[in-house]
Short mmCIF file of C-alpha atoms in Angstrom, two decimals:
data_model
loop_
_atom_site.label_atom_id
_atom_site.label_comp_id
_atom_site.label_asym_id
_atom_site.label_seq_id
_atom_site.Cartn_x
_atom_site.Cartn_y
_atom_site.Cartn_z
CA UNK H 1 4.35 8.90 -0.41
CA UNK H 2 4.87 9.16 3.30
CA UNK H 3 3.23 6.30 5.21
CA UNK H 4 0.15 8.28 6.19
CA UNK H 5 -3.06 6.29 6.48
CA UNK H 6 -4.93 8.60 4.11
CA UNK H 7 -2.47 8.08 1.25
CA UNK H 8 -2.45 4.32 1.75
CA UNK H 9 -6.25 4.16 1.92
CA UNK H 10 -6.57 6.24 -1.26
CA UNK H 11 -4.14 3.96 -3.11
CA UNK H 12 -6.05 0.88 -1.94
CA UNK H 13 -9.40 2.40 -2.89
CA UNK H 14 -8.06 3.03 -6.39
CA UNK H 15 -6.20 -0.27 -6.64
CA UNK H 16 -2.82 1.41 -7.02
CA UNK H 17 0.50 0.32 -5.54
CA UNK H 18 2.28 2.37 -2.88
CA UNK H 19 5.88 3.47 -2.80
CA UNK H 20 6.60 4.62 0.73
CA UNK H 21 9.72 6.69 1.27
CA UNK H 22 9.20 7.99 4.81
CA UNK H 23 7.15 7.48 7.97
CA UNK H 24 6.72 8.94 11.42
CA UNK H 25 8.41 6.61 13.92
CA UNK H 26 5.89 4.86 16.13
CA UNK H 27 2.83 6.50 14.61
CA UNK H 28 3.22 5.26 11.00
CA UNK H 29 5.60 2.31 11.29
CA UNK H 30 2.77 -0.23 11.21
CA UNK H 31 1.51 1.37 7.99
CA UNK H 32 4.78 0.46 6.26
CA UNK H 33 4.36 -3.15 7.42
CA UNK H 34 0.73 -3.12 6.25
CA UNK H 35 1.75 -2.14 2.71
CA UNK H 36 4.80 -4.38 2.43
CA UNK H 37 3.32 -7.52 4.05
CA UNK H 38 0.23 -7.35 1.84
CA UNK H 39 2.36 -7.00 -1.28
CA UNK H 40 0.73 -3.74 -2.27
CA UNK H 41 3.94 -1.75 -2.48
CA UNK H 42 7.40 -1.18 -1.10
CA UNK H 43 9.39 0.95 1.32
CA UNK H 44 12.50 2.68 0.00
CA UNK H 45 13.89 5.71 1.87
CA UNK H 46 16.40 6.58 -0.86
CA UNK H 47 14.65 8.81 -3.43
CA UNK H 48 16.75 7.67 -6.38
CA UNK H 49 16.21 4.01 -5.58
CA UNK H 50 12.49 4.59 -4.93
CA UNK H 51 12.15 6.16 -8.38
CA UNK H 52 14.01 3.22 -9.96
CA UNK H 53 11.68 0.75 -8.27
CA UNK H 54 8.58 2.61 -9.46
CA UNK H 55 9.97 2.70 -13.01
CA UNK H 56 10.56 -1.06 -12.80
CA UNK H 57 6.89 -1.50 -11.82
CA UNK H 58 5.81 0.57 -14.81
CA UNK H 59 8.12 -1.37 -17.14
CA UNK H 60 6.81 -4.76 -16.03
CA UNK H 61 3.05 -4.90 -16.39
CA UNK H 62 2.83 -8.26 -14.57
CA UNK H 63 4.42 -6.75 -11.45
CA UNK H 64 2.21 -3.68 -11.72
CA UNK H 65 -0.90 -5.85 -12.01
CA UNK H 66 0.16 -7.99 -9.04
CA UNK H 67 0.77 -4.91 -6.86
CA UNK H 68 -2.50 -3.32 -7.99
CA UNK H 69 -4.49 -6.48 -7.23
CA UNK H 70 -2.90 -6.73 -3.78
CA UNK H 71 -3.81 -3.09 -3.18
CA UNK H 72 -7.43 -3.72 -4.18
CA UNK H 73 -7.57 -6.78 -1.91
CA UNK H 74 -6.24 -4.76 1.03
CA UNK H 75 -9.27 -2.52 0.65
CA UNK H 76 -11.88 -5.29 0.77
CA UNK H 77 -13.89 -6.48 3.69
CA UNK H 78 -16.80 -8.63 2.56
CA UNK H 79 -18.13 -8.63 6.13
CA UNK H 80 -18.12 -4.84 6.51
CA UNK H 81 -21.91 -4.36 6.51
CA UNK H 82 -22.34 -7.23 8.97
CA UNK H 83 -19.60 -5.86 11.24
CA UNK H 84 -21.18 -2.40 11.26
CA UNK H 85 -24.67 -3.77 11.95
CA UNK H 86 -23.32 -5.95 14.76
CA UNK H 87 -21.58 -2.97 16.32
CA UNK H 88 -24.65 -0.75 16.34
#
């Protein structure tokens, strides 16, 4: 996927890893860092290599589970209700 916030949010909501192959400079660069630093996916601009990496995730269930768990964790905010109430 491209590093759009909607795609990343959907993957996190479903607990799925992200393979990012492209981003808009400036606007989406931080999204790549968000995914990679949290361990919820990877960035690979080369399509062939990106496909190989995804296949390696599918072949190794422990890696897939680790990426999926990191993706789920990126979508959690136990304080969300408190933060919203505090704001309003």
